[in-house]
Amino acid sequence: ALRQARGSVKKAIARKFQTEIRAKYDELTAAMEAESGEFKVDATSVGRRRLRNVLLDYLCSIKETAEEQKAAAELATAQYNAATGMTDKIAALAALSSMDGEGADARDAAIQKFYDDANGDALVLDKWFAVQATADLPD
């Protein structure tokens, strides 16, 4: 019940502030791209990644219609494919792992790609299992 209530609140916030959330997400994405894709671990870069990933989670919670499912899957897939570090990749994979309907194909492709890219690395495969175990889909 608590998980469902939290999800409902997140969707309500995401719907009400969708324009602002998307604008901030795009602004952070542009700032990160301006750094030439170089992965940095300074406080500013870590903060940008963290906020951007939270915003992605909110944007991807809007997925009631087929169009919304497709848009959410495209956004998460774009972040997944552009990720230069594990933080962004896992955040995008987590968003994709909860996709169904029009986003199911993108979900399946990302999960398979992550598995293939792990190349048997136990720590990375643990993340692969954890993301799927916490997906917001019916069992």
mmCIF file of N, CA and C in Angstrom:
data_model
loop_
_atom_site.group_PDB
_atom_site.id
_atom_site.type_symbol
_atom_site.label_atom_id
_atom_site.label_comp_id
_atom_site.label_asym_id
_atom_site.label_seq_id
_atom_site.Cartn_x
_atom_site.Cartn_y
_atom_site.Cartn_z
ATOM 1 N N ALA A 1 0.827 -1.192 0.000
ATOM 2 C CA ALA A 1 0.000 0.000 0.000
ATOM 3 C C ALA A 1 0.871 1.255 0.000
ATOM 4 N N LEU A 2 1.951 1.213 0.773
ATOM 5 C CA LEU A 2 2.839 2.369 0.858
ATOM 6 C C LEU A 2 3.523 2.640 -0.485
ATOM 7 N N ARG A 3 3.976 1.582 -1.130
ATOM 8 C CA ARG A 3 4.635 1.733 -2.432
ATOM 9 C C ARG A 3 3.680 2.318 -3.466
ATOM 10 N N GLN A 4 2.445 1.858 -3.428
ATOM 11 C CA GLN A 4 1.441 2.362 -4.365
ATOM 12 C C GLN A 4 1.130 3.833 -4.090
ATOM 13 N N ALA A 5 1.012 4.195 -2.813
ATOM 14 C CA ALA A 5 0.742 5.590 -2.452
ATOM 15 C C ALA A 5 1.888 6.488 -2.883
ATOM 16 N N ARG A 6 3.128 6.042 -2.653
ATOM 17 C CA ARG A 6 4.302 6.822 -3.062
ATOM 18 C C ARG A 6 4.307 7.017 -4.576
ATOM 19 N N GLY A 7 3.987 5.955 -5.308
ATOM 20 C CA GLY A 7 3.930 6.046 -6.766
ATOM 21 C C GLY A 7 2.864 7.009 -7.247
ATOM 22 N N SER A 8 1.724 7.019 -6.577
ATOM 23 C CA SER A 8 0.640 7.935 -6.947
ATOM 24 C C SER A 8 1.041 9.387 -6.709
ATOM 25 N N VAL A 9 1.711 9.639 -5.595
ATOM 26 C CA VAL A 9 2.169 11.002 -5.299
ATOM 27 C C VAL A 9 3.211 11.431 -6.331
ATOM 28 N N LYS A 10 4.142 10.526 -6.664
ATOM 29 C CA LYS A 10 5.172 10.849 -7.653
ATOM 30 C C LYS A 10 4.537 11.189 -9.003
ATOM 31 N N LYS A 11 3.553 10.398 -9.429
ATOM 32 C CA LYS A 11 2.881 10.666 -10.703
ATOM 33 C C LYS A 11 2.152 12.002 -10.677
ATOM 34 N N ALA A 12 1.502 12.305 -9.552
ATOM 35 C CA ALA A 12 0.771 13.572 -9.437
ATOM 36 C C ALA A 12 1.737 14.756 -9.532
ATOM 37 N N ILE A 13 2.861 14.666 -8.852
ATOM 38 C CA ILE A 13 3.870 15.734 -8.913
ATOM 39 C C ILE A 13 4.424 15.843 -10.333
ATOM 40 N N ALA A 14 4.724 14.695 -10.932
ATOM 41 C CA ALA A 14 5.288 14.687 -12.285
ATOM 42 C C ALA A 14 4.325 15.297 -13.294
ATOM 43 N N ARG A 15 3.051 14.974 -13.181
ATOM 44 C CA ARG A 15 2.065 15.530 -14.109
ATOM 45 C C ARG A 15 1.914 17.035 -13.912
ATOM 46 N N LYS A 16 1.830 17.467 -12.658
ATOM 47 C CA LYS A 16 1.615 18.891 -12.361
ATOM 48 C C LYS A 16 2.796 19.744 -12.816
ATOM 49 N N PHE A 17 4.008 19.224 -12.652
ATOM 50 C CA PHE A 17 5.211 20.000 -12.956
ATOM 51 C C PHE A 17 5.999 19.427 -14.140
ATOM 52 N N GLN A 18 5.326 18.725 -15.028
ATOM 53 C CA GLN A 18 6.003 18.048 -16.136
ATOM 54 C C GLN A 18 6.850 19.004 -16.969
ATOM 55 N N THR A 19 6.336 20.167 -17.297
ATOM 56 C CA THR A 19 7.070 21.121 -18.125
ATOM 57 C C THR A 19 8.348 21.585 -17.432
ATOM 58 N N GLU A 20 8.228 21.917 -16.151
ATOM 59 C CA GLU A 20 9.384 22.388 -15.387
ATOM 60 C C GLU A 20 10.410 21.274 -15.189
ATOM 61 N N ILE A 21 9.928 20.079 -14.909
ATOM 62 C CA ILE A 21 10.829 18.936 -14.707
ATOM 63 C C ILE A 21 11.585 18.637 -15.994
ATOM 64 N N ARG A 22 10.878 18.638 -17.110
ATOM 65 C CA ARG A 22 11.525 18.350 -18.388
ATOM 66 C C ARG A 22 12.541 19.432 -18.745
ATOM 67 N N ALA A 23 12.196 20.692 -18.480
ATOM 68 C CA ALA A 23 13.119 21.789 -18.782
ATOM 69 C C ALA A 23 14.400 21.646 -17.965
ATOM 70 N N LYS A 24 14.286 21.321 -16.700
ATOM 71 C CA LYS A 24 15.470 21.151 -15.852
ATOM 72 C C LYS A 24 16.268 19.934 -16.297
ATOM 73 N N TYR A 25 15.580 18.848 -16.648
ATOM 74 C CA TYR A 25 16.263 17.651 -17.148
ATOM 75 C C TYR A 25 17.071 17.990 -18.396
ATOM 76 N N ASP A 26 16.443 18.702 -19.326
ATOM 77 C CA ASP A 26 17.128 19.079 -20.566
ATOM 78 C C ASP A 26 18.305 20.020 -20.287
ATOM 79 N N GLU A 27 18.129 20.933 -19.342
ATOM 80 C CA GLU A 27 19.209 21.853 -18.973
ATOM 81 C C GLU A 27 20.407 21.082 -18.397
ATOM 82 N N LEU A 28 20.143 20.136 -17.521
ATOM 83 C CA LEU A 28 21.217 19.334 -16.940
ATOM 84 C C LEU A 28 21.888 18.455 -17.996
ATOM 85 N N THR A 29 21.092 17.918 -18.897
ATOM 86 C CA THR A 29 21.642 17.100 -19.985
ATOM 87 C C THR A 29 22.573 17.939 -20.855
ATOM 88 N N ALA A 30 22.154 19.153 -21.194
ATOM 89 C CA ALA A 30 22.984 20.036 -22.007
ATOM 90 C C ALA A 30 24.280 20.407 -21.276
ATOM 91 N N ALA A 31 24.190 20.650 -19.981
ATOM 92 C CA ALA A 31 25.388 20.986 -19.199
ATOM 93 C C ALA A 31 26.364 19.808 -19.183
ATOM 94 N N MET A 32 25.828 18.609 -19.075
ATOM 95 C CA MET A 32 26.692 17.430 -19.063
ATOM 96 C C MET A 32 27.318 17.193 -20.439
ATOM 97 N N GLU A 33 26.545 17.413 -21.484
ATOM 98 C CA GLU A 33 27.073 17.239 -22.843
ATOM 99 C C GLU A 33 28.133 18.291 -23.165
ATOM 100 N N ALA A 34 27.999 19.472 -22.579
ATOM 101 C CA ALA A 34 28.965 20.544 -22.813
ATOM 102 C C ALA A 34 30.341 20.190 -22.241
ATOM 103 N N GLU A 35 30.372 19.255 -21.335
ATOM 104 C CA GLU A 35 31.639 18.806 -20.754
ATOM 105 C C GLU A 35 32.316 17.761 -21.644
ATOM 106 N N SER A 36 31.872 17.652 -22.861
ATOM 107 C CA SER A 36 32.448 16.737 -23.863
ATOM 108 C C SER A 36 32.349 15.271 -23.461
ATOM 109 N N GLY A 37 31.324 14.933 -22.693
ATOM 110 C CA GLY A 37 31.140 13.543 -22.310
ATOM 111 C C GLY A 37 32.159 13.042 -21.314
ATOM 112 N N GLU A 38 32.998 13.938 -20.803
ATOM 113 C CA GLU A 38 34.012 13.545 -19.837
ATOM 114 C C GLU A 38 33.350 13.255 -18.493
ATOM 115 N N PHE A 39 33.637 12.094 -17.925
ATOM 116 C CA PHE A 39 33.063 11.706 -16.636
ATOM 117 C C PHE A 39 33.859 12.360 -15.518
ATOM 118 N N LYS A 40 33.159 13.127 -14.685
ATOM 119 C CA LYS A 40 33.813 13.830 -13.581
ATOM 120 C C LYS A 40 33.203 13.374 -12.262
ATOM 121 N N VAL A 41 34.009 13.426 -11.208
ATOM 122 C CA VAL A 41 33.533 13.015 -9.891
ATOM 123 C C VAL A 41 33.539 14.164 -8.885
ATOM 124 N N ASP A 42 33.594 15.415 -9.366
ATOM 125 C CA ASP A 42 33.522 16.553 -8.454
ATOM 126 C C ASP A 42 32.078 16.715 -7.967
ATOM 127 N N ALA A 43 31.892 17.484 -6.905
ATOM 128 C CA ALA A 43 30.582 17.624 -6.266
ATOM 129 C C ALA A 43 29.519 18.146 -7.234
ATOM 130 N N THR A 44 29.874 19.100 -8.068
ATOM 131 C CA THR A 44 28.909 19.668 -9.013
ATOM 132 C C THR A 44 28.433 18.610 -10.000
ATOM 133 N N SER A 45 29.352 17.838 -10.559
ATOM 134 C CA SER A 45 28.988 16.803 -11.532
ATOM 135 C C SER A 45 28.161 15.700 -10.892
ATOM 136 N N VAL A 46 28.548 15.292 -9.685
ATOM 137 C CA VAL A 46 27.794 14.255 -8.967
ATOM 138 C C VAL A 46 26.375 14.753 -8.691
ATOM 139 N N GLY A 47 26.252 15.999 -8.262
ATOM 140 C CA GLY A 47 24.940 16.580 -7.994
ATOM 141 C C GLY A 47 24.075 16.663 -9.238
ATOM 142 N N ARG A 48 24.684 17.062 -10.350
ATOM 143 C CA ARG A 48 23.948 17.120 -11.621
ATOM 144 C C ARG A 48 23.405 15.747 -12.005
ATOM 145 N N ARG A 49 24.268 14.748 -11.923
ATOM 146 C CA ARG A 49 23.835 13.389 -12.287
ATOM 147 C C ARG A 49 22.703 12.920 -11.380
ATOM 148 N N ARG A 50 22.867 13.152 -10.088
ATOM 149 C CA ARG A 50 21.854 12.692 -9.135
ATOM 150 C C ARG A 50 20.503 13.358 -9.397
ATOM 151 N N LEU A 51 20.508 14.683 -9.555
ATOM 152 C CA LEU A 51 19.257 15.403 -9.816
ATOM 153 C C LEU A 51 18.658 14.978 -11.151
ATOM 154 N N ARG A 52 19.482 14.872 -12.159
ATOM 155 C CA ARG A 52 18.999 14.474 -13.490
ATOM 156 C C ARG A 52 18.346 13.094 -13.443
ATOM 157 N N ASN A 53 18.923 12.184 -12.672
ATOM 158 C CA ASN A 53 18.369 10.840 -12.581
ATOM 159 C C ASN A 53 17.051 10.811 -11.814
ATOM 160 N N VAL A 54 16.916 11.659 -10.813
ATOM 161 C CA VAL A 54 15.633 11.782 -10.101
ATOM 162 C C VAL A 54 14.580 12.351 -11.046
ATOM 163 N N LEU A 55 14.967 13.364 -11.817
ATOM 164 C CA LEU A 55 14.033 13.961 -12.771
ATOM 165 C C LEU A 55 13.612 12.939 -13.831
ATOM 166 N N LEU A 56 14.550 12.125 -14.282
ATOM 167 C CA LEU A 56 14.209 11.066 -15.238
ATOM 168 C C LEU A 56 13.176 10.119 -14.637
ATOM 169 N N ASP A 57 13.369 9.747 -13.387
ATOM 170 C CA ASP A 57 12.430 8.856 -12.712
ATOM 171 C C ASP A 57 11.028 9.472 -12.683
ATOM 172 N N TYR A 58 10.942 10.763 -12.376
ATOM 173 C CA TYR A 58 9.641 11.434 -12.360
ATOM 174 C C TYR A 58 9.034 11.475 -13.760
ATOM 175 N N LEU A 59 9.828 11.849 -14.749
ATOM 176 C CA LEU A 59 9.313 11.930 -16.117
ATOM 177 C C LEU A 59 8.838 10.565 -16.619
ATOM 178 N N CYS A 60 9.540 9.521 -16.247
ATOM 179 C CA CYS A 60 9.175 8.178 -16.706
ATOM 180 C C CYS A 60 8.027 7.567 -15.909
ATOM 181 N N SER A 61 7.608 8.242 -14.849
ATOM 182 C CA SER A 61 6.441 7.746 -14.108
ATOM 183 C C SER A 61 5.144 8.120 -14.817
ATOM 184 N N ILE A 62 5.224 9.015 -15.785
ATOM 185 C CA ILE A 62 4.054 9.417 -16.573
ATOM 186 C C ILE A 62 3.967 8.457 -17.760
ATOM 187 N N LYS A 63 3.132 7.444 -17.629
ATOM 188 C CA LYS A 63 3.084 6.410 -18.677
ATOM 189 C C LYS A 63 1.731 5.698 -18.727
ATOM 190 N N GLU A 64 0.655 6.462 -18.648
ATOM 191 C CA GLU A 64 -0.670 5.845 -18.684
ATOM 192 C C GLU A 64 -1.145 5.553 -20.110
ATOM 193 N N THR A 65 -0.844 6.450 -21.044
ATOM 194 C CA THR A 65 -1.282 6.243 -22.425
ATOM 195 C C THR A 65 -0.140 5.655 -23.262
ATOM 196 N N ALA A 66 -0.477 5.155 -24.421
ATOM 197 C CA ALA A 66 0.536 4.588 -25.314
ATOM 198 C C ALA A 66 1.565 5.646 -25.718
ATOM 199 N N GLU A 67 1.104 6.874 -25.949
ATOM 200 C CA GLU A 67 2.020 7.952 -26.327
ATOM 201 C C GLU A 67 2.978 8.275 -25.189
ATOM 202 N N GLU A 68 2.445 8.311 -23.961
ATOM 203 C CA GLU A 68 3.285 8.579 -22.795
ATOM 204 C C GLU A 68 4.292 7.454 -22.560
ATOM 205 N N GLN A 69 3.863 6.222 -22.773
ATOM 206 C CA GLN A 69 4.766 5.075 -22.619
ATOM 207 C C GLN A 69 5.907 5.166 -23.624
ATOM 208 N N LYS A 70 5.570 5.520 -24.849
ATOM 209 C CA LYS A 70 6.585 5.629 -25.888
ATOM 210 C C LYS A 70 7.562 6.764 -25.587
ATOM 211 N N ALA A 71 7.036 7.915 -25.162
ATOM 212 C CA ALA A 71 7.886 9.068 -24.848
ATOM 213 C C ALA A 71 8.815 8.761 -23.671
ATOM 214 N N ALA A 72 8.284 8.115 -22.652
ATOM 215 C CA ALA A 72 9.094 7.762 -21.480
ATOM 216 C C ALA A 72 10.189 6.780 -21.868
ATOM 217 N N ALA A 73 9.841 5.785 -22.674
ATOM 218 C CA ALA A 73 10.827 4.791 -23.105
ATOM 219 C C ALA A 73 11.913 5.433 -23.956
ATOM 220 N N GLU A 74 11.539 6.355 -24.836
ATOM 221 C CA GLU A 74 12.524 7.036 -25.683
ATOM 222 C C GLU A 74 13.479 7.883 -24.844
ATOM 223 N N LEU A 75 12.950 8.582 -23.855
ATOM 224 C CA LEU A 75 13.781 9.424 -22.989
ATOM 225 C C LEU A 75 14.774 8.572 -22.197
ATOM 226 N N ALA A 76 14.276 7.505 -21.582
ATOM 227 C CA ALA A 76 15.153 6.633 -20.788
ATOM 228 C C ALA A 76 16.168 5.922 -21.676
ATOM 229 N N THR A 77 15.753 5.508 -22.858
ATOM 230 C CA THR A 77 16.672 4.845 -23.778
ATOM 231 C C THR A 77 17.772 5.796 -24.232
ATOM 232 N N ALA A 78 17.412 7.042 -24.499
ATOM 233 C CA ALA A 78 18.415 8.032 -24.908
ATOM 234 C C ALA A 78 19.443 8.224 -23.794
ATOM 235 N N GLN A 79 18.986 8.306 -22.549
ATOM 236 C CA GLN A 79 19.941 8.457 -21.447
ATOM 237 C C GLN A 79 20.792 7.205 -21.304
ATOM 238 N N TYR A 80 20.179 6.051 -21.434
ATOM 239 C CA TYR A 80 20.919 4.792 -21.320
ATOM 240 C C TYR A 80 22.035 4.734 -22.362
ATOM 241 N N ASN A 81 21.688 5.044 -23.602
ATOM 242 C CA ASN A 81 22.659 4.949 -24.693
ATOM 243 C C ASN A 81 23.767 5.998 -24.599
ATOM 244 N N ALA A 82 23.463 7.153 -23.999
ATOM 245 C CA ALA A 82 24.453 8.228 -23.894
ATOM 246 C C ALA A 82 25.259 8.173 -22.598
ATOM 247 N N ALA A 83 24.900 7.272 -21.703
ATOM 248 C CA ALA A 83 25.543 7.225 -20.383
ATOM 249 C C ALA A 83 27.044 6.984 -20.494
ATOM 250 N N THR A 84 27.810 7.787 -19.737
ATOM 251 C CA THR A 84 29.264 7.614 -19.694
ATOM 252 C C THR A 84 29.709 6.957 -18.400
ATOM 253 N N GLY A 85 28.767 6.747 -17.495
ATOM 254 C CA GLY A 85 29.086 6.105 -16.221
ATOM 255 C C GLY A 85 27.955 5.194 -15.787
ATOM 256 N N MET A 86 28.242 4.371 -14.804
ATOM 257 C CA MET A 86 27.268 3.404 -14.327
ATOM 258 C C MET A 86 26.063 4.073 -13.668
ATOM 259 N N THR A 87 26.259 5.213 -13.009
ATOM 260 C CA THR A 87 25.156 5.895 -12.323
ATOM 261 C C THR A 87 24.027 6.231 -13.291
ATOM 262 N N ASP A 88 24.366 6.868 -14.403
ATOM 263 C CA ASP A 88 23.347 7.242 -15.380
ATOM 264 C C ASP A 88 22.763 6.019 -16.076
ATOM 265 N N LYS A 89 23.609 5.046 -16.332
ATOM 266 C CA LYS A 89 23.143 3.833 -17.006
ATOM 267 C C LYS A 89 22.142 3.069 -16.129
ATOM 268 N N ILE A 90 22.451 2.927 -14.848
ATOM 269 C CA ILE A 90 21.555 2.203 -13.935
ATOM 270 C C ILE A 90 20.245 2.966 -13.743
ATOM 271 N N ALA A 91 20.319 4.295 -13.643
ATOM 272 C CA ALA A 91 19.099 5.092 -13.482
ATOM 273 C C ALA A 91 18.176 4.920 -14.689
ATOM 274 N N ALA A 92 18.753 4.947 -15.878
ATOM 275 C CA ALA A 92 17.956 4.761 -17.091
ATOM 276 C C ALA A 92 17.419 3.334 -17.173
ATOM 277 N N LEU A 93 18.253 2.359 -16.825
ATOM 278 C CA LEU A 93 17.807 0.965 -16.843
ATOM 279 C C LEU A 93 16.687 0.747 -15.833
ATOM 280 N N ALA A 94 16.788 1.371 -14.665
ATOM 281 C CA ALA A 94 15.735 1.250 -13.651
ATOM 282 C C ALA A 94 14.419 1.820 -14.178
ATOM 283 N N ALA A 95 14.496 2.969 -14.847
ATOM 284 C CA ALA A 95 13.284 3.555 -15.422
ATOM 285 C C ALA A 95 12.712 2.644 -16.501
ATOM 286 N N LEU A 96 13.576 2.121 -17.341
ATOM 287 C CA LEU A 96 13.123 1.221 -18.411
ATOM 288 C C LEU A 96 12.566 -0.090 -17.874
ATOM 289 N N SER A 97 13.124 -0.582 -16.781
ATOM 290 C CA SER A 97 12.694 -1.881 -16.260
ATOM 291 C C SER A 97 11.247 -1.868 -15.773
ATOM 292 N N SER A 98 10.704 -0.692 -15.521
ATOM 293 C CA SER A 98 9.310 -0.586 -15.089
ATOM 294 C C SER A 98 8.362 -0.241 -16.241
ATOM 295 N N MET A 99 8.852 -0.295 -17.460
ATOM 296 C CA MET A 99 8.031 0.031 -18.624
ATOM 297 C C MET A 99 7.233 -1.190 -19.071
ATOM 298 N N ASP A 100 6.011 -0.926 -19.491
ATOM 299 C CA ASP A 100 5.224 -1.969 -20.135
ATOM 300 C C ASP A 100 4.503 -1.323 -21.306
ATOM 301 N N GLY A 101 3.613 -2.030 -21.926
ATOM 302 C CA GLY A 101 2.903 -1.475 -23.078
ATOM 303 C C GLY A 101 3.868 -1.106 -24.188
ATOM 304 N N GLU A 102 3.806 0.149 -24.642
ATOM 305 C CA GLU A 102 4.651 0.633 -25.735
ATOM 306 C C GLU A 102 6.130 0.679 -25.352
ATOM 307 N N GLY A 103 6.430 0.651 -24.064
ATOM 308 C CA GLY A 103 7.819 0.700 -23.618
ATOM 309 C C GLY A 103 8.444 -0.659 -23.384
ATOM 310 N N ALA A 104 7.669 -1.728 -23.566
ATOM 311 C CA ALA A 104 8.158 -3.077 -23.263
ATOM 312 C C ALA A 104 9.335 -3.490 -24.148
ATOM 313 N N ASP A 105 9.293 -3.155 -25.415
ATOM 314 C CA ASP A 105 10.399 -3.532 -26.314
ATOM 315 C C ASP A 105 11.691 -2.819 -25.923
ATOM 316 N N ALA A 106 11.588 -1.532 -25.573
ATOM 317 C CA ALA A 106 12.765 -0.772 -25.132
ATOM 318 C C ALA A 106 13.303 -1.357 -23.833
ATOM 319 N N ARG A 107 12.397 -1.737 -22.932
ATOM 320 C CA ARG A 107 12.804 -2.365 -21.670
ATOM 321 C C ARG A 107 13.593 -3.638 -21.929
ATOM 322 N N ASP A 108 13.024 -4.507 -22.733
ATOM 323 C CA ASP A 108 13.671 -5.792 -23.012
ATOM 324 C C ASP A 108 15.023 -5.614 -23.689
ATOM 325 N N ALA A 109 15.105 -4.670 -24.625
ATOM 326 C CA ALA A 109 16.365 -4.423 -25.332
ATOM 327 C C ALA A 109 17.441 -3.901 -24.377
ATOM 328 N N ALA A 110 17.068 -2.975 -23.484
ATOM 329 C CA ALA A 110 18.042 -2.411 -22.546
ATOM 330 C C ALA A 110 18.509 -3.461 -21.540
ATOM 331 N N ILE A 111 17.589 -4.260 -21.054
ATOM 332 C CA ILE A 111 17.963 -5.315 -20.099
ATOM 333 C C ILE A 111 18.919 -6.303 -20.757
ATOM 334 N N GLN A 112 18.640 -6.679 -21.993
ATOM 335 C CA GLN A 112 19.521 -7.615 -22.697
ATOM 336 C C GLN A 112 20.878 -6.982 -22.988
ATOM 337 N N LYS A 113 20.885 -5.711 -23.393
ATOM 338 C CA LYS A 113 22.151 -5.032 -23.690
ATOM 339 C C LYS A 113 23.004 -4.913 -22.432
ATOM 340 N N PHE A 114 22.387 -4.566 -21.309
ATOM 341 C CA PHE A 114 23.126 -4.442 -20.061
ATOM 342 C C PHE A 114 23.746 -5.788 -19.690
ATOM 343 N N TYR A 115 22.977 -6.841 -19.844
ATOM 344 C CA TYR A 115 23.483 -8.189 -19.550
ATOM 345 C C TYR A 115 24.661 -8.533 -20.460
ATOM 346 N N ASP A 116 24.502 -8.272 -21.740
ATOM 347 C CA ASP A 116 25.568 -8.576 -22.697
ATOM 348 C C ASP A 116 26.829 -7.759 -22.401
ATOM 349 N N ASP A 117 26.641 -6.476 -22.092
ATOM 350 C CA ASP A 117 27.782 -5.600 -21.797
ATOM 351 C C ASP A 117 28.481 -5.982 -20.495
ATOM 352 N N ALA A 118 27.749 -6.618 -19.572
ATOM 353 C CA ALA A 118 28.339 -7.027 -18.288
ATOM 354 C C ALA A 118 29.426 -8.064 -18.499
ATOM 355 N N ASN A 119 29.282 -8.836 -19.548
ATOM 356 C CA ASN A 119 30.310 -9.813 -19.922
ATOM 357 C C ASN A 119 30.717 -10.718 -18.744
ATOM 358 N N GLY A 120 29.720 -11.110 -17.953
ATOM 359 C CA GLY A 120 29.982 -12.045 -16.865
ATOM 360 C C GLY A 120 30.495 -11.420 -15.581
ATOM 361 N N ASP A 121 30.671 -10.095 -15.514
ATOM 362 C CA ASP A 121 31.155 -9.427 -14.307
ATOM 363 C C ASP A 121 30.096 -9.561 -13.202
ATOM 364 N N ALA A 122 30.458 -10.214 -12.103
ATOM 365 C CA ALA A 122 29.502 -10.533 -11.040
ATOM 366 C C ALA A 122 28.884 -9.278 -10.414
ATOM 367 N N LEU A 123 29.670 -8.242 -10.188
ATOM 368 C CA LEU A 123 29.143 -7.027 -9.569
ATOM 369 C C LEU A 123 28.126 -6.342 -10.483
ATOM 370 N N VAL A 124 28.427 -6.292 -11.755
ATOM 371 C CA VAL A 124 27.524 -5.665 -12.715
ATOM 372 C C VAL A 124 26.258 -6.510 -12.870
ATOM 373 N N LEU A 125 26.403 -7.819 -12.886
ATOM 374 C CA LEU A 125 25.226 -8.684 -12.981
ATOM 375 C C LEU A 125 24.354 -8.589 -11.727
ATOM 376 N N ASP A 126 24.964 -8.323 -10.577
ATOM 377 C CA ASP A 126 24.185 -8.106 -9.364
ATOM 378 C C ASP A 126 23.297 -6.879 -9.533
ATOM 379 N N LYS A 127 23.823 -5.832 -10.145
ATOM 380 C CA LYS A 127 23.025 -4.638 -10.421
ATOM 381 C C LYS A 127 21.894 -4.965 -11.402
ATOM 382 N N TRP A 128 22.197 -5.796 -12.380
ATOM 383 C CA TRP A 128 21.208 -6.227 -13.377
ATOM 384 C C TRP A 128 20.043 -6.935 -12.696
ATOM 385 N N PHE A 129 20.355 -7.852 -11.768
ATOM 386 C CA PHE A 129 19.305 -8.542 -11.024
ATOM 387 C C PHE A 129 18.531 -7.576 -10.134
ATOM 388 N N ALA A 130 19.237 -6.683 -9.438
ATOM 389 C CA ALA A 130 18.603 -5.752 -8.505
ATOM 390 C C ALA A 130 17.618 -4.819 -9.218
ATOM 391 N N VAL A 131 17.997 -4.329 -10.383
ATOM 392 C CA VAL A 131 17.118 -3.437 -11.137
ATOM 393 C C VAL A 131 15.836 -4.172 -11.525
ATOM 394 N N GLN A 132 15.955 -5.395 -11.956
ATOM 395 C CA GLN A 132 14.770 -6.158 -12.352
ATOM 396 C C GLN A 132 13.907 -6.522 -11.155
ATOM 397 N N ALA A 133 14.545 -6.810 -10.024
ATOM 398 C CA ALA A 133 13.803 -7.186 -8.821
ATOM 399 C C ALA A 133 12.998 -6.022 -8.263
ATOM 400 N N THR A 134 13.460 -4.807 -8.486
ATOM 401 C CA THR A 134 12.764 -3.632 -7.958
ATOM 402 C C THR A 134 11.859 -2.960 -8.994
ATOM 403 N N ALA A 135 11.732 -3.562 -10.154
ATOM 404 C CA ALA A 135 10.873 -2.991 -11.201
ATOM 405 C C ALA A 135 9.427 -2.899 -10.720
ATOM 406 N N ASP A 136 8.777 -1.838 -11.138
ATOM 407 C CA ASP A 136 7.392 -1.599 -10.760
ATOM 408 C C ASP A 136 6.455 -2.205 -11.804
ATOM 409 N N LEU A 137 6.459 -3.517 -11.853
ATOM 410 C CA LEU A 137 5.598 -4.271 -12.766
ATOM 411 C C LEU A 137 4.937 -5.418 -11.990
ATOM 412 N N PRO A 138 3.804 -5.871 -12.456
ATOM 413 C CA PRO A 138 3.198 -7.041 -11.789
ATOM 414 C C PRO A 138 4.124 -8.252 -11.920
ATOM 415 N N ASP A 139 4.105 -9.100 -10.922
ATOM 416 C CA ASP A 139 4.984 -10.279 -10.948
ATOM 417 C C ASP A 139 4.676 -11.256 -12.030
#
